[in-house]
Short mmCIF file of C-alpha atoms (C1' of nucleotides) in Angstrom, two decimals:
data_model
loop_
_atom_site.label_atom_id
_atom_site.label_comp_id
_atom_site.label_asym_id
_atom_site.label_seq_id
_atom_site.Cartn_x
_atom_site.Cartn_y
_atom_site.Cartn_z
CA UNK C 1 -31.26 153.51 9.20
CA UNK C 2 -30.59 150.07 10.67
CA UNK C 3 -29.89 149.67 14.33
CA UNK C 4 -26.13 149.59 13.79
CA UNK C 5 -26.61 152.49 11.45
CA UNK C 6 -24.93 155.60 10.19
CA UNK C 7 -21.71 156.02 8.34
CA UNK C 8 -20.35 152.90 9.95
CA UNK C 9 -20.79 150.76 6.92
CA UNK C 10 -20.41 147.17 8.03
CA UNK C 11 -19.85 144.36 5.65
CA UNK C 12 -21.16 140.91 6.25
CA UNK C 13 -18.03 138.86 6.51
CA UNK C 14 -17.50 135.25 7.41
CA UNK C 15 -15.47 136.31 10.44
CA UNK C 16 -18.10 138.70 11.74
CA UNK C 17 -20.68 135.96 11.47
CA UNK C 18 -18.58 133.36 13.21
CA UNK C 19 -17.86 135.77 16.02
CA UNK C 20 -21.52 136.62 16.42
CA UNK C 21 -22.35 132.93 16.59
CA UNK C 22 -19.80 132.31 19.29
CA UNK C 23 -20.91 135.30 21.30
CA UNK C 24 -24.44 134.08 21.03
CA UNK C 25 -23.62 130.68 22.42
CA UNK C 26 -21.30 131.65 25.22
CA UNK C 27 -23.02 132.27 28.49
CA UNK C 28 -20.58 134.05 30.77
CA UNK C 29 -17.91 136.65 30.31
CA UNK C 30 -14.93 135.72 28.20
CA UNK C 31 -11.70 137.36 27.27
CA UNK C 32 -10.80 138.12 23.69
CA UNK C 33 -8.30 135.30 23.83
CA UNK C 34 -10.86 132.81 25.08
CA UNK C 35 -13.26 133.83 22.37
CA UNK C 36 -10.54 133.47 19.80
CA UNK C 37 -9.74 130.01 21.15
CA UNK C 38 -13.39 129.01 20.97
CA UNK C 39 -13.48 130.17 17.37
CA UNK C 40 -10.55 127.92 16.50
CA UNK C 41 -12.07 125.06 18.41
CA UNK C 42 -15.03 125.35 16.11
CA UNK C 43 -12.77 125.23 13.12
CA UNK C 44 -13.30 128.87 12.22
CA UNK C 45 -10.24 130.60 10.94
CA UNK C 46 -10.32 134.11 12.39
CA UNK C 47 -7.31 136.19 13.33
CA UNK C 48 -6.83 137.38 16.86
CA UNK C 49 -6.53 140.92 15.57
CA UNK C 50 -9.92 140.65 13.96
CA UNK C 51 -11.47 139.33 17.14
CA UNK C 52 -10.14 142.30 19.07
CA UNK C 53 -11.36 144.71 16.46
CA UNK C 54 -14.85 143.33 16.44
CA UNK C 55 -15.14 143.12 20.18
CA UNK C 56 -14.10 146.72 20.42
CA UNK C 57 -16.59 147.92 17.87
CA UNK C 58 -19.40 145.84 19.29
CA UNK C 59 -18.85 147.08 22.78
CA UNK C 60 -18.70 150.67 21.61
CA UNK C 61 -22.00 150.04 19.92
CA UNK C 62 -23.42 148.85 23.19
CA UNK C 63 -23.97 145.34 21.93
CA UNK C 64 -21.54 143.84 24.41
CA UNK C 65 -21.10 144.23 28.11
CA UNK C 66 -17.53 144.55 29.19
CA UNK C 67 -15.90 144.24 32.56
CA UNK C 68 -12.33 143.90 33.73
CA UNK C 69 -11.23 140.94 35.72
CA UNK C 70 -8.87 141.21 38.66
CA UNK C 71 -5.87 140.96 36.37
CA UNK C 72 -6.97 143.92 34.31
CA UNK C 73 -8.01 141.76 31.41
CA UNK C 74 -11.13 142.81 29.53
CA UNK C 75 -13.99 140.34 29.39
CA UNK C 76 -16.94 140.49 27.02
CA UNK C 77 -20.44 139.15 26.91
CA UNK C 78 -23.45 139.76 24.79
CA UNK C 79 -25.95 142.01 26.49
CA UNK C 80 -29.12 140.36 27.53
CA UNK C 81 -31.05 143.47 28.26
CA UNK C 82 -31.04 146.75 26.46
CA UNK C 83 -31.42 148.74 29.61
CA UNK C 84 -28.55 149.89 31.70
CA UNK C 85 -27.53 147.29 34.24
CA UNK C 86 -24.72 145.99 36.42
CA UNK C 87 -23.23 142.59 37.12
CA UNK C 88 -22.97 140.11 39.87
CA UNK C 89 -20.27 137.59 39.14
CA UNK C 90 -19.19 134.42 40.90
CA UNK C 91 -15.49 134.38 41.52
CA UNK C 92 -15.38 130.64 41.46
CA UNK C 93 -17.36 129.53 38.46
CA UNK C 94 -17.76 132.81 36.61
CA UNK C 95 -21.53 132.64 36.54
CA UNK C 96 -22.90 136.09 36.15
CA UNK C 97 -26.24 137.70 36.69
CA UNK C 98 -27.37 141.02 35.35
CA UNK C 99 -28.98 143.22 37.91
CA UNK C 100 -30.64 146.51 37.38
CA UNK C 101 -29.62 149.18 39.77
CA UNK C 102 -32.01 152.05 39.83
CA UNK C 103 -31.07 152.51 43.46
CA UNK C 104 -27.44 152.89 42.54
CA UNK C 105 -28.16 155.32 39.76
CA UNK C 106 -30.19 157.51 42.05
CA UNK C 107 -27.55 157.39 44.73
CA UNK C 108 -24.88 158.26 42.17
CA UNK C 109 -26.83 161.25 40.97
CA UNK C 110 -27.43 162.52 44.44
CA UNK C 111 -23.81 162.14 45.47
CA UNK C 112 -22.63 163.82 42.30
CA UNK C 113 -24.98 166.70 42.74
CA UNK C 114 -23.80 167.25 46.28
CA UNK C 115 -20.20 167.40 45.11
CA UNK C 116 -21.09 169.69 42.23
CA UNK C 117 -20.31 166.99 39.71
CA UNK C 118 -22.10 166.11 36.54
CA UNK C 119 -22.03 162.37 36.47
CA UNK C 120 -21.45 161.00 33.08
CA UNK C 121 -20.59 157.43 33.84
CA UNK C 122 -20.38 154.90 36.59
CA UNK C 123 -19.12 151.39 37.05
CA UNK C 124 -20.54 148.94 39.52
CA UNK C 125 -19.36 145.36 39.71
CA UNK C 126 -20.29 142.94 42.40
CA UNK C 127 -18.42 139.71 42.92
CA UNK C 128 -18.74 136.91 45.38
CA UNK C 129 -19.72 133.29 45.46
CA UNK C 130 -22.89 131.96 43.96
CA UNK C 131 -25.08 129.52 45.86
CA UNK C 132 -23.48 126.54 44.15
CA UNK C 133 -19.89 127.57 44.91
CA UNK C 134 -20.53 129.23 48.22
CA UNK C 135 -21.04 126.01 50.18
CA UNK C 136 -17.81 127.02 51.84
CA UNK Z 1 0.81 143.05 66.61
CA UNK Z 2 1.04 146.40 64.80
CA UNK Z 3 -1.58 147.38 62.29
CA UNK Z 4 0.51 146.21 59.37
CA UNK Z 5 1.37 143.22 61.48
CA UNK Z 6 2.34 139.59 61.29
CA UNK Z 7 5.26 137.97 59.62
CA UNK Z 8 5.52 140.80 57.13
CA UNK Z 9 8.64 142.32 58.59
CA UNK Z 10 9.10 145.72 57.01
CA UNK Z 11 12.36 147.53 57.10
CA UNK Z 12 12.64 151.25 57.13
CA UNK Z 13 14.46 151.92 53.92
CA UNK Z 14 15.27 155.16 52.19
CA UNK Z 15 13.06 154.11 49.28
CA UNK Z 16 10.08 153.29 51.43
CA UNK Z 17 10.37 156.67 53.09
CA UNK Z 18 10.66 158.58 49.85
CA UNK Z 19 7.65 156.78 48.47
CA UNK Z 20 5.62 157.52 51.55
CA UNK Z 21 6.55 161.17 51.27
CA UNK Z 22 5.46 161.37 47.67
CA UNK Z 23 2.22 159.57 48.35
CA UNK Z 24 1.58 161.95 51.17
CA UNK Z 25 2.00 165.00 48.99
CA UNK Z 26 0.16 163.87 45.91
CA UNK Z 27 -3.50 164.74 45.92
CA UNK Z 28 -5.16 162.72 43.21
CA UNK Z 29 -4.73 159.27 41.80
CA UNK Z 30 -1.48 158.46 40.09
CA UNK Z 31 -0.10 155.53 38.21
CA UNK Z 32 2.97 153.67 39.37
CA UNK Z 33 4.87 155.27 36.53
CA UNK Z 34 3.78 158.77 37.47
CA UNK Z 35 4.77 158.18 41.05
CA UNK Z 36 8.11 156.87 39.93
CA UNK Z 37 8.57 159.95 37.76
CA UNK Z 38 7.71 162.21 40.68
CA UNK Z 39 10.28 160.43 42.77
CA UNK Z 40 12.98 161.10 40.20
CA UNK Z 41 11.86 164.68 39.85
CA UNK Z 42 12.58 165.03 43.54
CA UNK Z 43 16.00 163.60 43.06
CA UNK Z 44 15.20 160.35 44.81
CA UNK Z 45 16.80 157.34 43.27
CA UNK Z 46 14.24 154.56 43.48
CA UNK Z 47 13.81 151.75 41.01
CA UNK Z 48 10.55 151.29 39.19
CA UNK Z 49 10.44 147.70 40.41
CA UNK Z 50 10.58 148.90 43.98
CA UNK Z 51 7.80 151.38 43.37
CA UNK Z 52 5.57 148.64 42.02
CA UNK Z 53 6.41 146.35 44.89
CA UNK Z 54 5.60 148.93 47.51
CA UNK Z 55 2.40 150.08 45.89
CA UNK Z 56 1.24 146.51 45.73
CA UNK Z 57 1.98 145.81 49.34
CA UNK Z 58 0.51 149.07 50.53
CA UNK Z 59 -2.72 148.56 48.66
CA UNK Z 60 -3.03 145.01 49.93
CA UNK Z 61 -2.60 146.44 53.37
CA UNK Z 62 -5.45 148.81 52.74
CA UNK Z 63 -3.25 151.86 52.99
CA UNK Z 64 -3.84 152.87 49.41
CA UNK Z 65 -6.96 153.20 47.33
CA UNK Z 66 -6.66 151.79 43.87
CA UNK Z 67 -8.77 152.24 40.81
CA UNK Z 68 -8.30 151.44 37.16
CA UNK Z 69 -8.42 154.14 34.57
CA UNK Z 70 -10.11 153.69 31.23
CA UNK Z 71 -6.96 152.23 29.76
CA UNK Z 72 -6.78 149.50 32.37
CA UNK Z 73 -3.89 151.14 34.16
CA UNK Z 74 -3.89 150.96 37.93
CA UNK Z 75 -3.89 154.24 39.82
CA UNK Z 76 -3.05 154.69 43.48
CA UNK Z 77 -3.77 157.22 46.16
CA UNK Z 78 -3.34 157.33 49.86
CA UNK Z 79 -6.58 156.65 51.68
CA UNK Z 80 -8.04 159.56 53.51
CA UNK Z 81 -10.53 157.63 55.48
CA UNK Z 82 -10.18 154.27 57.09
CA UNK Z 83 -13.74 153.32 56.38
CA UNK Z 84 -14.82 151.68 53.20
CA UNK Z 85 -15.64 154.20 50.51
CA UNK Z 86 -15.94 154.83 46.81
CA UNK Z 87 -14.72 157.50 44.43
CA UNK Z 88 -16.03 160.28 42.34
CA UNK Z 89 -13.47 161.39 39.81
CA UNK Z 90 -13.38 164.27 37.38
CA UNK Z 91 -12.49 163.09 33.91
CA UNK Z 92 -11.03 166.40 33.02
CA UNK Z 93 -8.82 167.43 35.88
CA UNK Z 94 -8.59 164.21 37.82
CA UNK Z 95 -9.89 165.72 41.02
CA UNK Z 96 -11.37 163.03 43.15
CA UNK Z 97 -13.68 162.93 46.07
CA UNK Z 98 -14.20 160.05 48.42
CA UNK Z 99 -17.80 159.25 49.09
CA UNK Z 100 -19.17 156.77 51.48
CA UNK Z 101 -21.77 154.50 50.06
CA UNK Z 102 -23.79 152.86 52.72
CA UNK Z 103 -26.69 152.91 50.32
CA UNK Z 104 -24.70 151.01 47.76
CA UNK Z 105 -23.49 148.47 50.25
CA UNK Z 106 -26.99 147.77 51.40
CA UNK Z 107 -28.24 147.52 47.86
CA UNK Z 108 -25.40 145.14 47.02
CA UNK Z 109 -26.19 142.91 49.91
CA UNK Z 110 -29.83 142.77 49.08
CA UNK Z 111 -29.23 142.01 45.42
CA UNK Z 112 -26.70 139.34 46.31
CA UNK Z 113 -29.01 137.70 48.78
CA UNK Z 114 -31.79 137.59 46.22
CA UNK Z 115 -29.50 135.85 43.76
CA UNK Z 116 -28.22 133.46 46.39
CA UNK Z 117 -24.78 135.03 46.30
CA UNK Z 118 -22.43 135.77 49.12
CA UNK Z 119 -20.97 139.12 48.21
CA UNK Z 120 -17.35 139.38 49.02
CA UNK Z 121 -16.38 142.44 47.12
CA UNK Z 122 -17.73 145.26 45.04
CA UNK Z 123 -16.36 148.04 42.92
CA UNK Z 124 -18.07 151.35 42.43
CA UNK Z 125 -16.49 154.16 40.50
CA UNK Z 126 -18.23 157.32 39.50
CA UNK Z 127 -16.78 159.66 36.93
CA UNK Z 128 -17.95 162.89 35.44
CA UNK Z 129 -17.06 166.53 35.40
CA UNK Z 130 -16.47 168.55 38.51
CA UNK Z 131 -18.00 171.98 38.94
CA UNK Z 132 -14.86 173.69 37.71
CA UNK Z 133 -14.52 171.63 34.54
CA UNK Z 134 -18.19 171.12 33.84
CA UNK Z 135 -18.93 174.65 32.65
CA UNK Z 136 -19.61 172.94 29.32
"C1'" DC W 1 31.20 145.50 64.48
"C1'" DG W 2 29.40 141.39 61.97
"C1'" DC W 3 26.02 138.84 60.08
"C1'" DT W 4 21.90 137.38 57.55
"C1'" DA W 5 17.55 137.84 55.75
"C1'" DA W 6 15.07 141.47 53.60
"C1'" DA W 7 15.25 144.93 50.16
"C1'" DT W 8 16.77 146.81 45.94
"C1'" DG W 9 16.97 147.53 40.93
"C1'" DA W 10 18.85 146.65 36.25
"C1'" DA W 11 17.87 143.58 32.99
"C1'" DT W 12 14.83 140.47 31.14
"C1'" DA W 13 10.36 138.22 30.65
"C1'" DT W 14 5.34 138.23 30.14
"C1'" DG W 15 1.07 138.83 28.26
"C1'" DA W 16 -2.68 141.51 26.72
"C1'" DT W 17 -3.79 144.72 23.29
"C1'" DT W 18 -2.52 147.67 19.23
"C1'" DT W 19 -0.41 149.00 15.10
"C1'" DC W 20 1.44 148.06 10.45
"C1'" DC W 21 0.65 146.96 6.07
"C1'" DA W 22 0.28 143.96 2.24
"C1'" DC W 23 -3.26 141.03 0.75
"C1'" DT W 24 -8.23 139.66 0.19
"C1'" DA W 25 -13.16 139.86 -0.17
"C1'" DT W 26 -17.64 142.45 -0.26
"C1'" DC W 27 -20.96 144.72 -2.77
"C1'" DG W 28 -22.62 148.72 -5.50
"C1'" DT W 29 -22.07 149.67 -10.22
"C1'" DT W 30 -21.64 148.58 -15.02
"C1'" DA U 1 -21.10 138.19 -14.45
"C1'" DA U 2 -16.97 140.97 -14.25
"C1'" DC U 3 -14.94 145.34 -12.14
"C1'" DG U 4 -13.03 148.17 -8.88
"C1'" DA U 5 -13.05 151.14 -4.86
"C1'" DT U 6 -12.49 150.35 -0.33
"C1'" DA U 7 -13.50 148.01 3.97
"C1'" DG U 8 -11.92 143.99 6.18
"C1'" DT U 9 -8.31 140.64 7.40
"C1'" DG U 10 -4.43 138.68 9.89
"C1'" DG U 11 0.60 137.60 10.72
"C1'" DA U 12 4.27 139.91 12.48
"C1'" DA U 13 6.19 143.30 15.11
"C1'" DA U 14 5.52 147.08 18.38
"C1'" DT U 15 3.65 148.83 22.84
"C1'" DC U 16 3.22 149.14 27.49
"C1'" DA U 17 2.19 148.06 32.08
"C1'" DT U 18 3.56 144.91 35.29
"C1'" DA U 19 6.08 140.61 37.00
"C1'" DT U 20 10.17 137.96 37.70
"C1'" DT U 21 15.18 137.00 38.22
"C1'" DC U 22 19.12 137.34 40.63
"C1'" DA U 23 23.40 139.49 41.97
"C1'" DT U 24 24.38 143.21 45.02
"C1'" DT U 25 23.35 146.24 48.89
"C1'" DT U 26 21.56 147.39 53.42
"C1'" DA U 27 18.91 147.50 57.83
"C1'" DG U 28 19.07 146.42 62.26
"C1'" DC U 29 19.48 142.51 65.69
"C1'" DG U 30 22.91 140.41 68.68
#
DNA sequence: CGCTAAATGAATATGATTTCCACTATCGTT
DNA sequence: AACGATAGTGGAAATCATATTCATTTAGCG
């Protein structure tokens, strides 16, 4: 059973490949629309619908990190690490750093336990200005 | 200069009052649409546009907590505490608890400093099942 | 009371994401 | 290599939350 395994039969299509290539070369977080634009820029002919579909599947599979920008738009990026992690993003230039947050996880568990909750998920996003943009 | 101060002259309108009343009586987080619906249910005649406008202003003023549900929709609730805090929300019944997260803040600052970032904001949302719903 | 800027809200616009559905392409099987 | 079942594709149209427009109404100062 391959990593992307089980019933989810996935065919190797031109579009899936092109998308994977783009995701592999982009560094920061990008919206579906931006990714679609990049695809066109490269001369690839892929429908916006298809881009959305793939991004959705990939993120469900845990192959993409997703966050929401201030406007509620969903941004995607290929995961660098397998392990659970959070993000630190520069508001100015979009640079992002993955940070592991064992501390946060532990805190979350403790807080949940105290409130009688069973934590199943948590979101932690940090944003600010990176050293380059923060010269104020 | 009042707390909500400066140039932002705010008139005491029927709509503003009705909205405040509803926000005061609702316990959990609600979307603009739900709040609007509740207003109508009470026989108040307030336009959806007005609801959105007020919610936006109130949250900018720090009088409302806002979070985004899984679908990207914005939910609002009147703050209980003045201090900065985070939320623990039950996925099943929507019950939410405010939790203070000094630990998280400190962690955030440390992580940011290490990456050369100046943290200006952070989002932390915890979700799971409360004791009542978690009987599994 | 009279006035004027602020507030309102119906209608319309926006913009991301989803759904529809007819058409196409992949790949296991002959 | 051709075949065919079926997953994949993508343009158009639908959704849906939220923003904007603008003519009309209203709060509250003088």
